[in-house]
């Protein structure tokens, strides 16, 4: 195994690629802070400054038909509405008002839209031959998925039962790590070596079905299943996320500022540190401790200053490490060079469309070129250019 | 003024924003180059033990001149003087390993500065060289000052012999009695460090274990040499020496582990690396057998370097199997 070999030889600080983390086995609540900062990702606010909202009230909608609606996690007053977030002053009341009166979402005419209205992102949940339930933790250092499968299997199962109705697969496979003993009725359990990037959908499909083609396959993560199950159980909109911080897993209201979370878990942050929302390979670095977490945040990492060599815009060493480690078999080195000279139209020749942004190129680059960033920039530029070429017919 | 503005936020930690991934393998140019230097130590110690102060002098001078040249060039180009990453020192030492311990000071100076100038700086510094930098300088010196670069001629007072020279000028009969253990222990003339076979092998294995080089190129290189030499030997043992002799004589092992694996001038894919090593290895024996040069390793690697861009076009299909046209970039 490549990774364990690396650890044997490079016994200094070689981070583990193992998916999962040691946990203390509990999911604890982080109390609702005085102020919530709900990040907007293309959502359109439906509340105005100064307005009072109830817990569970809609505060922003998404124009795209598959993105979930945003709800107030707690009753309070809207402090601020900007392009990036909605700030809410909570009044301490977290008692939620049930927003669905139907007994069972599954009986509804259009259950997907009901789910969307309840805050679930429904993109990709359409009919497929194969349904793969991804029970692997998304990134190293994250243990949420294992924890949910162990402690809240009933909720996950509830989500799965509903999902089966939309996807109606001929075969369902639950992918879990080798040492995980759970199973779901109606799904074949597949035990996998829990190593990154094995948790990413393309690699997962390849490891299970043996093909590099995502057609007719729906991959749904356990976090998503849990969210659906939770919404059905509580009959209230989704306003929380489960995340790993260090050795513990926490239930956090969306919009909770990073500052409150770190304060609660007694993690100090110093100038120059990086605070990451998500995982160490694909997460986002926050610019301010006031930033709130969103529905998809599954972890918080603090990377102290000086832990790793800084990212620099230096010339390529031509060592080929990025190419040899790339699971998508593309040429990140050449893409990086094209992007530096704004030659975005050349990047498809080096396989940019096959990239699934695992971040291993940047992990291995000895001169710390921001390779994943270059690839993302090129993808974005190409998308913009394609959009300009094909006229947009409907803007929903 | 700035202080005044920042004051209200002083208690607030200022976070660093960065792009993912936030973890790193902690391998940097400095650590890689340091490991390469460590890998050269066994051979350097063996060379110093064998040739004494003369060998140490050549290595020290070449290393110092390379670092000075690099620093001067970077200064002139108004770039960051990044000689503390050891890469220029490594280039100088790699060049020194190819010289004879008796090399005159001017040859070491000119060669070492050329390896940095012609090999690296002209092509954009570390990582930009299309040819293995120490070999560029070696080739220039070899062609410009063939007498000074001649190992046999410059080491007439040594008891040791130059096995490849003997093979070239006296025929395989003479070298058929050469003790392979002696060759392995570096009891031969050749480059001062490159002929210290056992030290070079130790260093090369260290680099492979530390994953700074992959085994593809060295193994393919040695396999290419072995097979070609073996075929020649089968055809006519009275005219060609055996494969083991070829592997142990001269700078074959040094070339396989330290020169052919040069990052910038070697290909990056698995199959391209194997082909590259094979081609270089085959060329070594062809040059040794049919040209005027006793040791074909430097020229063979330089020739194979020219093929690198072509070999790099051999690529597996990206994930999903879409077709990519690398031939017309």
PDB file of N, CA and C in Angstrom, chain B residues 54-135:
ATOM      1  N   UNK B  54      43.249  15.211  -2.899  1.00  0.00           N
ATOM      2  CA  UNK B  54      42.986  15.616  -4.283  1.00  0.00           C
ATOM      3  C   UNK B  54      41.492  15.555  -4.593  1.00  0.00           C
ATOM      4  N   UNK B  55      40.855  14.458  -4.179  1.00  0.00           N
ATOM      5  CA  UNK B  55      39.435  14.297  -4.476  1.00  0.00           C
ATOM      6  C   UNK B  55      38.607  15.299  -3.685  1.00  0.00           C
ATOM      7  N   UNK B  56      38.930  15.468  -2.408  1.00  0.00           N
ATOM      8  CA  UNK B  56      38.191  16.408  -1.576  1.00  0.00           C
ATOM      9  C   UNK B  56      38.298  17.815  -2.150  1.00  0.00           C
ATOM     10  N   UNK B  57      39.466  18.141  -2.670  1.00  0.00           N
ATOM     11  CA  UNK B  57      39.700  19.464  -3.245  1.00  0.00           C
ATOM     12  C   UNK B  57      38.766  19.700  -4.436  1.00  0.00           C
ATOM     13  N   UNK B  58      38.684  18.721  -5.313  1.00  0.00           N
ATOM     14  CA  UNK B  58      37.838  18.884  -6.503  1.00  0.00           C
ATOM     15  C   UNK B  58      36.370  19.062  -6.085  1.00  0.00           C
ATOM     16  N   UNK B  59      35.924  18.235  -5.143  1.00  0.00           N
ATOM     17  CA  UNK B  59      34.509  18.317  -4.729  1.00  0.00           C
ATOM     18  C   UNK B  59      34.217  19.658  -4.074  1.00  0.00           C
ATOM     19  N   UNK B  60      35.114  20.109  -3.193  1.00  0.00           N
ATOM     20  CA  UNK B  60      34.877  21.366  -2.490  1.00  0.00           C
ATOM     21  C   UNK B  60      34.854  22.533  -3.462  1.00  0.00           C
ATOM     22  N   UNK B  61      35.827  22.530  -4.371  1.00  0.00           N
ATOM     23  CA  UNK B  61      35.910  23.644  -5.318  1.00  0.00           C
ATOM     24  C   UNK B  61      34.672  23.667  -6.220  1.00  0.00           C
ATOM     25  N   UNK B  62      34.297  22.497  -6.742  1.00  0.00           N
ATOM     26  CA  UNK B  62      33.150  22.450  -7.652  1.00  0.00           C
ATOM     27  C   UNK B  62      31.878  22.903  -6.940  1.00  0.00           C
ATOM     28  N   UNK B  63      31.687  22.428  -5.708  1.00  0.00           N
ATOM     29  CA  UNK B  63      30.492  22.813  -4.962  1.00  0.00           C
ATOM     30  C   UNK B  63      30.457  24.311  -4.714  1.00  0.00           C
ATOM     31  N   UNK B  64      31.591  24.862  -4.285  1.00  0.00           N
ATOM     32  CA  UNK B  64      31.633  26.288  -3.954  1.00  0.00           C
ATOM     33  C   UNK B  64      31.395  27.134  -5.191  1.00  0.00           C
ATOM     34  N   UNK B  65      32.047  26.761  -6.295  1.00  0.00           N
ATOM     35  CA  UNK B  65      31.905  27.548  -7.520  1.00  0.00           C
ATOM     36  C   UNK B  65      30.458  27.512  -8.013  1.00  0.00           C
ATOM     37  N   UNK B  66      29.828  26.343  -7.910  1.00  0.00           N
ATOM     38  CA  UNK B  66      28.437  26.230  -8.372  1.00  0.00           C
ATOM     39  C   UNK B  66      27.529  27.154  -7.563  1.00  0.00           C
ATOM     40  N   UNK B  67      27.701  27.146  -6.242  1.00  0.00           N
ATOM     41  CA  UNK B  67      26.854  27.987  -5.397  1.00  0.00           C
ATOM     42  C   UNK B  67      27.103  29.456  -5.707  1.00  0.00           C
ATOM     43  N   UNK B  68      28.410  29.833  -5.860  1.00  0.00           N
ATOM     44  CA  UNK B  68      28.735  31.234  -6.147  1.00  0.00           C
ATOM     45  C   UNK B  68      28.141  31.669  -7.483  1.00  0.00           C
ATOM     46  N   UNK B  69      28.270  30.802  -8.496  1.00  0.00           N
ATOM     47  CA  UNK B  69      27.738  31.148  -9.813  1.00  0.00           C
ATOM     48  C   UNK B  69      26.234  31.371  -9.742  1.00  0.00           C
ATOM     49  N   UNK B  70      25.568  30.431  -9.071  1.00  0.00           N
ATOM     50  CA  UNK B  70      24.103  30.543  -8.963  1.00  0.00           C
ATOM     51  C   UNK B  70      23.722  31.837  -8.241  1.00  0.00           C
ATOM     52  N   UNK B  71      24.411  32.124  -7.128  1.00  0.00           N
ATOM     53  CA  UNK B  71      24.081  33.321  -6.358  1.00  0.00           C
ATOM     54  C   UNK B  71      24.297  34.568  -7.202  1.00  0.00           C
ATOM     55  N   UNK B  72      25.404  34.594  -7.930  1.00  0.00           N
ATOM     56  CA  UNK B  72      25.724  35.758  -8.755  1.00  0.00           C
ATOM     57  C   UNK B  72      24.663  35.945  -9.840  1.00  0.00           C
ATOM     58  N   UNK B  73      24.299  34.855 -10.499  1.00  0.00           N
ATOM     59  CA  UNK B  73      23.300  34.942 -11.570  1.00  0.00           C
ATOM     60  C   UNK B  73      21.963  35.440 -11.030  1.00  0.00           C
ATOM     61  N   UNK B  74      21.546  34.887  -9.890  1.00  0.00           N
ATOM     62  CA  UNK B  74      20.265  35.292  -9.330  1.00  0.00           C
ATOM     63  C   UNK B  74      20.305  36.765  -8.950  1.00  0.00           C
ATOM     64  N   UNK B  75      21.453  37.200  -8.441  1.00  0.00           N
ATOM     65  CA  UNK B  75      21.625  38.602  -8.058  1.00  0.00           C
ATOM     66  C   UNK B  75      21.495  39.487  -9.298  1.00  0.00           C
ATOM     67  N   UNK B  76      22.185  39.101 -10.373  1.00  0.00           N
ATOM     68  CA  UNK B  76      22.152  39.897 -11.604  1.00  0.00           C
ATOM     69  C   UNK B  76      20.735  39.955 -12.150  1.00  0.00           C
ATOM     70  N   UNK B  77      20.009  38.828 -12.059  1.00  0.00           N
ATOM     71  CA  UNK B  77      18.646  38.794 -12.595  1.00  0.00           C
ATOM     72  C   UNK B  77      17.636  39.371 -11.622  1.00  0.00           C
ATOM     73  N   UNK B  78      18.133  39.896 -10.474  1.00  0.00           N
ATOM     74  CA  UNK B  78      17.270  40.492  -9.446  1.00  0.00           C
ATOM     75  C   UNK B  78      16.193  39.514  -8.989  1.00  0.00           C
ATOM     76  N   UNK B  79      16.606  38.251  -8.827  1.00  0.00           N
ATOM     77  CA  UNK B  79      15.674  37.261  -8.280  1.00  0.00           C
ATOM     78  C   UNK B  79      16.054  36.978  -6.833  1.00  0.00           C
ATOM     79  N   UNK B  80      15.199  36.265  -6.129  1.00  0.00           N
ATOM     80  CA  UNK B  80      15.544  35.843  -4.773  1.00  0.00           C
ATOM     81  C   UNK B  80      16.760  34.930  -4.837  1.00  0.00           C
ATOM     82  N   UNK B  81      17.758  35.229  -4.014  1.00  0.00           N
ATOM     83  CA  UNK B  81      18.954  34.375  -3.999  1.00  0.00           C
ATOM     84  C   UNK B  81      18.630  33.151  -3.144  1.00  0.00           C
ATOM     85  N   UNK B  82      18.173  32.096  -3.818  1.00  0.00           N
ATOM     86  CA  UNK B  82      17.672  30.926  -3.097  1.00  0.00           C
ATOM     87  C   UNK B  82      18.697  29.801  -3.104  1.00  0.00           C
ATOM     88  N   UNK B  83      19.992  30.153  -2.956  1.00  0.00           N
ATOM     89  CA  UNK B  83      21.004  29.086  -2.987  1.00  0.00           C
ATOM     90  C   UNK B  83      20.968  28.249  -1.717  1.00  0.00           C
ATOM     91  N   UNK B  84      20.208  28.704  -0.717  1.00  0.00           N
ATOM     92  CA  UNK B  84      20.154  27.921   0.512  1.00  0.00           C
ATOM     93  C   UNK B  84      19.284  26.677   0.361  1.00  0.00           C
ATOM     94  N   UNK B  85      18.766  26.432  -0.830  1.00  0.00           N
ATOM     95  CA  UNK B  85      18.007  25.188  -1.024  1.00  0.00           C
ATOM     96  C   UNK B  85      18.927  24.037  -1.451  1.00  0.00           C
ATOM     97  N   UNK B  86      20.224  24.246  -1.464  1.00  0.00           N
ATOM     98  CA  UNK B  86      21.241  23.217  -1.744  1.00  0.00           C
ATOM     99  C   UNK B  86      21.236  22.718  -3.184  1.00  0.00           C
ATOM    100  N   UNK B  87      20.345  23.205  -4.043  1.00  0.00           N
ATOM    101  CA  UNK B  87      20.250  22.590  -5.365  1.00  0.00           C
ATOM    102  C   UNK B  87      21.483  22.917  -6.206  1.00  0.00           C
ATOM    103  N   UNK B  88      22.009  24.154  -6.082  1.00  0.00           N
ATOM    104  CA  UNK B  88      23.215  24.502  -6.840  1.00  0.00           C
ATOM    105  C   UNK B  88      24.406  23.698  -6.321  1.00  0.00           C
ATOM    106  N   UNK B  89      24.489  23.543  -5.015  1.00  0.00           N
ATOM    107  CA  UNK B  89      25.571  22.744  -4.422  1.00  0.00           C
ATOM    108  C   UNK B  89      25.526  21.321  -4.968  1.00  0.00           C
ATOM    109  N   UNK B  90      24.309  20.787  -5.072  1.00  0.00           N
ATOM    110  CA  UNK B  90      24.162  19.427  -5.591  1.00  0.00           C
ATOM    111  C   UNK B  90      24.640  19.349  -7.038  1.00  0.00           C
ATOM    112  N   UNK B  91      24.247  20.341  -7.845  1.00  0.00           N
ATOM    113  CA  UNK B  91      24.676  20.327  -9.248  1.00  0.00           C
ATOM    114  C   UNK B  91      26.201  20.330  -9.336  1.00  0.00           C
ATOM    115  N   UNK B  92      26.845  21.188  -8.530  1.00  0.00           N
ATOM    116  CA  UNK B  92      28.304  21.260  -8.538  1.00  0.00           C
ATOM    117  C   UNK B  92      28.932  19.935  -8.138  1.00  0.00           C
ATOM    118  N   UNK B  93      28.365  19.308  -7.103  1.00  0.00           N
ATOM    119  CA  UNK B  93      28.943  18.042  -6.630  1.00  0.00           C
ATOM    120  C   UNK B  93      28.728  16.926  -7.642  1.00  0.00           C
ATOM    121  N   UNK B  94      27.553  16.920  -8.266  1.00  0.00           N
ATOM    122  CA  UNK B  94      27.292  15.889  -9.274  1.00  0.00           C
ATOM    123  C   UNK B  94      28.308  16.008 -10.406  1.00  0.00           C
ATOM    124  N   UNK B  95      28.651  17.269 -10.739  1.00  0.00           N
ATOM    125  CA  UNK B  95      29.658  17.474 -11.777  1.00  0.00           C
ATOM    126  C   UNK B  95      31.026  16.983 -11.289  1.00  0.00           C
ATOM    127  N   UNK B  96      31.372  17.335 -10.043  1.00  0.00           N
ATOM    128  CA  UNK B  96      32.677  16.949  -9.492  1.00  0.00           C
ATOM    129  C   UNK B  96      32.855  15.432  -9.503  1.00  0.00           C
ATOM    130  N   UNK B  97      31.764  14.710  -9.260  1.00  0.00           N
ATOM    131  CA  UNK B  97      31.846  13.244  -9.198  1.00  0.00           C
ATOM    132  C   UNK B  97      32.295  12.637 -10.526  1.00  0.00           C
ATOM    133  N   UNK B  98      32.118  13.406 -11.618  1.00  0.00           N
ATOM    134  CA  UNK B  98      32.472  12.883 -12.937  1.00  0.00           C
ATOM    135  C   UNK B  98      33.922  13.176 -13.285  1.00  0.00           C
ATOM    136  N   UNK B  99      34.570  14.076 -12.514  1.00  0.00           N
ATOM    137  CA  UNK B  99      35.939  14.490 -12.854  1.00  0.00           C
ATOM    138  C   UNK B  99      36.947  13.517 -12.278  1.00  0.00           C
ATOM    139  N   UNK B 100      38.135  13.603 -12.820  1.00  0.00           N
ATOM    140  CA  UNK B 100      39.220  12.810 -12.250  1.00  0.00           C
ATOM    141  C   UNK B 100      39.765  13.572 -11.043  1.00  0.00           C
ATOM    142  N   UNK B 101      40.281  12.862 -10.012  1.00  0.00           N
ATOM    143  CA  UNK B 101      40.763  13.567  -8.820  1.00  0.00           C
ATOM    144  C   UNK B 101      41.908  14.518  -9.129  1.00  0.00           C
ATOM    145  N   UNK B 102      42.550  14.320 -10.280  1.00  0.00           N
ATOM    146  CA  UNK B 102      43.681  15.180 -10.605  1.00  0.00           C
ATOM    147  C   UNK B 102      43.268  16.387 -11.440  1.00  0.00           C
ATOM    148  N   UNK B 103      41.978  16.602 -11.614  1.00  0.00           N
ATOM    149  CA  UNK B 103      41.512  17.680 -12.489  1.00  0.00           C
ATOM    150  C   UNK B 103      42.097  19.020 -12.032  1.00  0.00           C
ATOM    151  N   UNK B 104      42.668  19.806 -12.959  1.00  0.00           N
ATOM    152  CA  UNK B 104      43.228  21.108 -12.583  1.00  0.00           C
ATOM    153  C   UNK B 104      42.138  22.083 -12.120  1.00  0.00           C
ATOM    154  N   UNK B 105      42.544  23.056 -11.323  1.00  0.00           N
ATOM    155  CA  UNK B 105      41.560  23.952 -10.702  1.00  0.00           C
ATOM    156  C   UNK B 105      40.742  24.700 -11.732  1.00  0.00           C
ATOM    157  N   UNK B 106      41.392  25.088 -12.839  1.00  0.00           N
ATOM    158  CA  UNK B 106      40.648  25.888 -13.827  1.00  0.00           C
ATOM    159  C   UNK B 106      39.567  25.052 -14.501  1.00  0.00           C
ATOM    160  N   UNK B 107      39.854  23.757 -14.665  1.00  0.00           N
ATOM    161  CA  UNK B 107      38.854  22.885 -15.290  1.00  0.00           C
ATOM    162  C   UNK B 107      37.640  22.732 -14.363  1.00  0.00           C
ATOM    163  N   UNK B 108      37.928  22.534 -13.081  1.00  0.00           N
ATOM    164  CA  UNK B 108      36.838  22.398 -12.116  1.00  0.00           C
ATOM    165  C   UNK B 108      36.008  23.680 -12.085  1.00  0.00           C
ATOM    166  N   UNK B 109      36.700  24.813 -12.061  1.00  0.00           N
ATOM    167  CA  UNK B 109      36.001  26.100 -11.971  1.00  0.00           C
ATOM    168  C   UNK B 109      35.126  26.337 -13.200  1.00  0.00           C
ATOM    169  N   UNK B 110      35.736  26.180 -14.369  1.00  0.00           N
ATOM    170  CA  UNK B 110      34.981  26.431 -15.600  1.00  0.00           C
ATOM    171  C   UNK B 110      33.813  25.443 -15.695  1.00  0.00           C
ATOM    172  N   UNK B 111      34.085  24.180 -15.452  1.00  0.00           N
ATOM    173  CA  UNK B 111      33.046  23.157 -15.591  1.00  0.00           C
ATOM    174  C   UNK B 111      31.904  23.371 -14.619  1.00  0.00           C
ATOM    175  N   UNK B 112      32.256  23.640 -13.375  1.00  0.00           N
ATOM    176  CA  UNK B 112      31.222  23.786 -12.364  1.00  0.00           C
ATOM    177  C   UNK B 112      30.342  25.004 -12.638  1.00  0.00           C
ATOM    178  N   UNK B 113      30.980  26.113 -13.063  1.00  0.00           N
ATOM    179  CA  UNK B 113      30.158  27.291 -13.341  1.00  0.00           C
ATOM    180  C   UNK B 113      29.320  27.064 -14.595  1.00  0.00           C
ATOM    181  N   UNK B 114      29.874  26.312 -15.555  1.00  0.00           N
ATOM    182  CA  UNK B 114      29.087  26.025 -16.760  1.00  0.00           C
ATOM    183  C   UNK B 114      27.885  25.145 -16.437  1.00  0.00           C
ATOM    184  N   UNK B 115      28.062  24.208 -15.495  1.00  0.00           N
ATOM    185  CA  UNK B 115      26.942  23.314 -15.184  1.00  0.00           C
ATOM    186  C   UNK B 115      25.770  24.122 -14.634  1.00  0.00           C
ATOM    187  N   UNK B 116      26.090  25.176 -13.889  1.00  0.00           N
ATOM    188  CA  UNK B 116      25.006  26.015 -13.384  1.00  0.00           C
ATOM    189  C   UNK B 116      24.486  26.955 -14.473  1.00  0.00           C
ATOM    190  N   UNK B 117      25.450  27.574 -15.195  1.00  0.00           N
ATOM    191  CA  UNK B 117      25.057  28.568 -16.202  1.00  0.00           C
ATOM    192  C   UNK B 117      24.349  27.921 -17.389  1.00  0.00           C
ATOM    193  N   UNK B 118      25.081  27.052 -18.078  1.00  0.00           N
ATOM    194  CA  UNK B 118      24.548  26.431 -19.291  1.00  0.00           C
ATOM    195  C   UNK B 118      23.476  25.402 -18.963  1.00  0.00           C
ATOM    196  N   UNK B 119      23.664  24.726 -17.826  1.00  0.00           N
ATOM    197  CA  UNK B 119      22.737  23.651 -17.497  1.00  0.00           C
ATOM    198  C   UNK B 119      21.443  24.171 -16.913  1.00  0.00           C
ATOM    199  N   UNK B 120      21.503  25.221 -16.077  1.00  0.00           N
ATOM    200  CA  UNK B 120      20.303  25.624 -15.334  1.00  0.00           C
ATOM    201  C   UNK B 120      19.841  27.037 -15.622  1.00  0.00           C
ATOM    202  N   UNK B 121      20.743  28.009 -15.385  1.00  0.00           N
ATOM    203  CA  UNK B 121      20.291  29.409 -15.401  1.00  0.00           C
ATOM    204  C   UNK B 121      19.726  29.807 -16.755  1.00  0.00           C
ATOM    205  N   UNK B 122      20.406  29.369 -17.820  1.00  0.00           N
ATOM    206  CA  UNK B 122      19.949  29.770 -19.150  1.00  0.00           C
ATOM    207  C   UNK B 122      18.547  29.245 -19.442  1.00  0.00           C
ATOM    208  N   UNK B 123      18.150  28.192 -18.762  1.00  0.00           N
ATOM    209  CA  UNK B 123      16.843  27.596 -19.051  1.00  0.00           C
ATOM    210  C   UNK B 123      15.816  27.915 -17.971  1.00  0.00           C
ATOM    211  N   UNK B 124      16.120  28.897 -17.129  1.00  0.00           N
ATOM    212  CA  UNK B 124      15.123  29.319 -16.151  1.00  0.00           C
ATOM    213  C   UNK B 124      15.337  28.751 -14.763  1.00  0.00           C
ATOM    214  N   UNK B 125      16.528  28.261 -14.487  1.00  0.00           N
ATOM    215  CA  UNK B 125      16.820  27.817 -13.130  1.00  0.00           C
ATOM    216  C   UNK B 125      16.379  26.401 -12.850  1.00  0.00           C
ATOM    217  N   UNK B 126      16.364  26.084 -11.579  1.00  0.00           N
ATOM    218  CA  UNK B 126      16.041  24.724 -11.148  1.00  0.00           C
ATOM    219  C   UNK B 126      14.695  24.277 -11.717  1.00  0.00           C
ATOM    220  N   UNK B 127      14.686  23.113 -12.317  1.00  0.00           N
ATOM    221  CA  UNK B 127      13.440  22.591 -12.846  1.00  0.00           C
ATOM    222  C   UNK B 127      13.230  22.908 -14.308  1.00  0.00           C
ATOM    223  N   UNK B 128      14.036  23.818 -14.863  1.00  0.00           N
ATOM    224  CA  UNK B 128      13.823  24.204 -16.247  1.00  0.00           C
ATOM    225  C   UNK B 128      14.763  23.546 -17.234  1.00  0.00           C
ATOM    226  N   UNK B 129      15.785  22.858 -16.726  1.00  0.00           N
ATOM    227  CA  UNK B 129      16.809  22.359 -17.638  1.00  0.00           C
ATOM    228  C   UNK B 129      16.308  21.211 -18.497  1.00  0.00           C
ATOM    229  N   UNK B 130      16.443  21.326 -19.813  1.00  0.00           N
ATOM    230  CA  UNK B 130      16.030  20.225 -20.682  1.00  0.00           C
ATOM    231  C   UNK B 130      17.045  19.088 -20.683  1.00  0.00           C
ATOM    232  N   UNK B 131      18.291  19.385 -20.282  1.00  0.00           N
ATOM    233  CA  UNK B 131      19.333  18.360 -20.225  1.00  0.00           C
ATOM    234  C   UNK B 131      19.877  18.322 -18.807  1.00  0.00           C
ATOM    235  N   UNK B 132      20.373  17.160 -18.423  1.00  0.00           N
ATOM    236  CA  UNK B 132      20.941  17.015 -17.088  1.00  0.00           C
ATOM    237  C   UNK B 132      22.124  17.988 -16.935  1.00  0.00           C
ATOM    238  N   UNK B 133      21.997  18.944 -16.010  1.00  0.00           N
ATOM    239  CA  UNK B 133      22.931  20.079 -15.934  1.00  0.00           C
ATOM    240  C   UNK B 133      24.404  19.664 -15.795  1.00  0.00           C
ATOM    241  N   UNK B 134      24.770  18.764 -14.873  1.00  0.00           N
ATOM    242  CA  UNK B 134      26.196  18.428 -14.746  1.00  0.00           C
ATOM    243  C   UNK B 134      26.754  17.805 -16.022  1.00  0.00           C
ATOM    244  N   UNK B 135      25.900  17.113 -16.768  1.00  0.00           N
ATOM    245  CA  UNK B 135      26.375  16.458 -17.982  1.00  0.00           C
ATOM    246  C   UNK B 135      26.628  17.461 -19.098  1.00  0.00           C
TER     247      UNK B 135
END
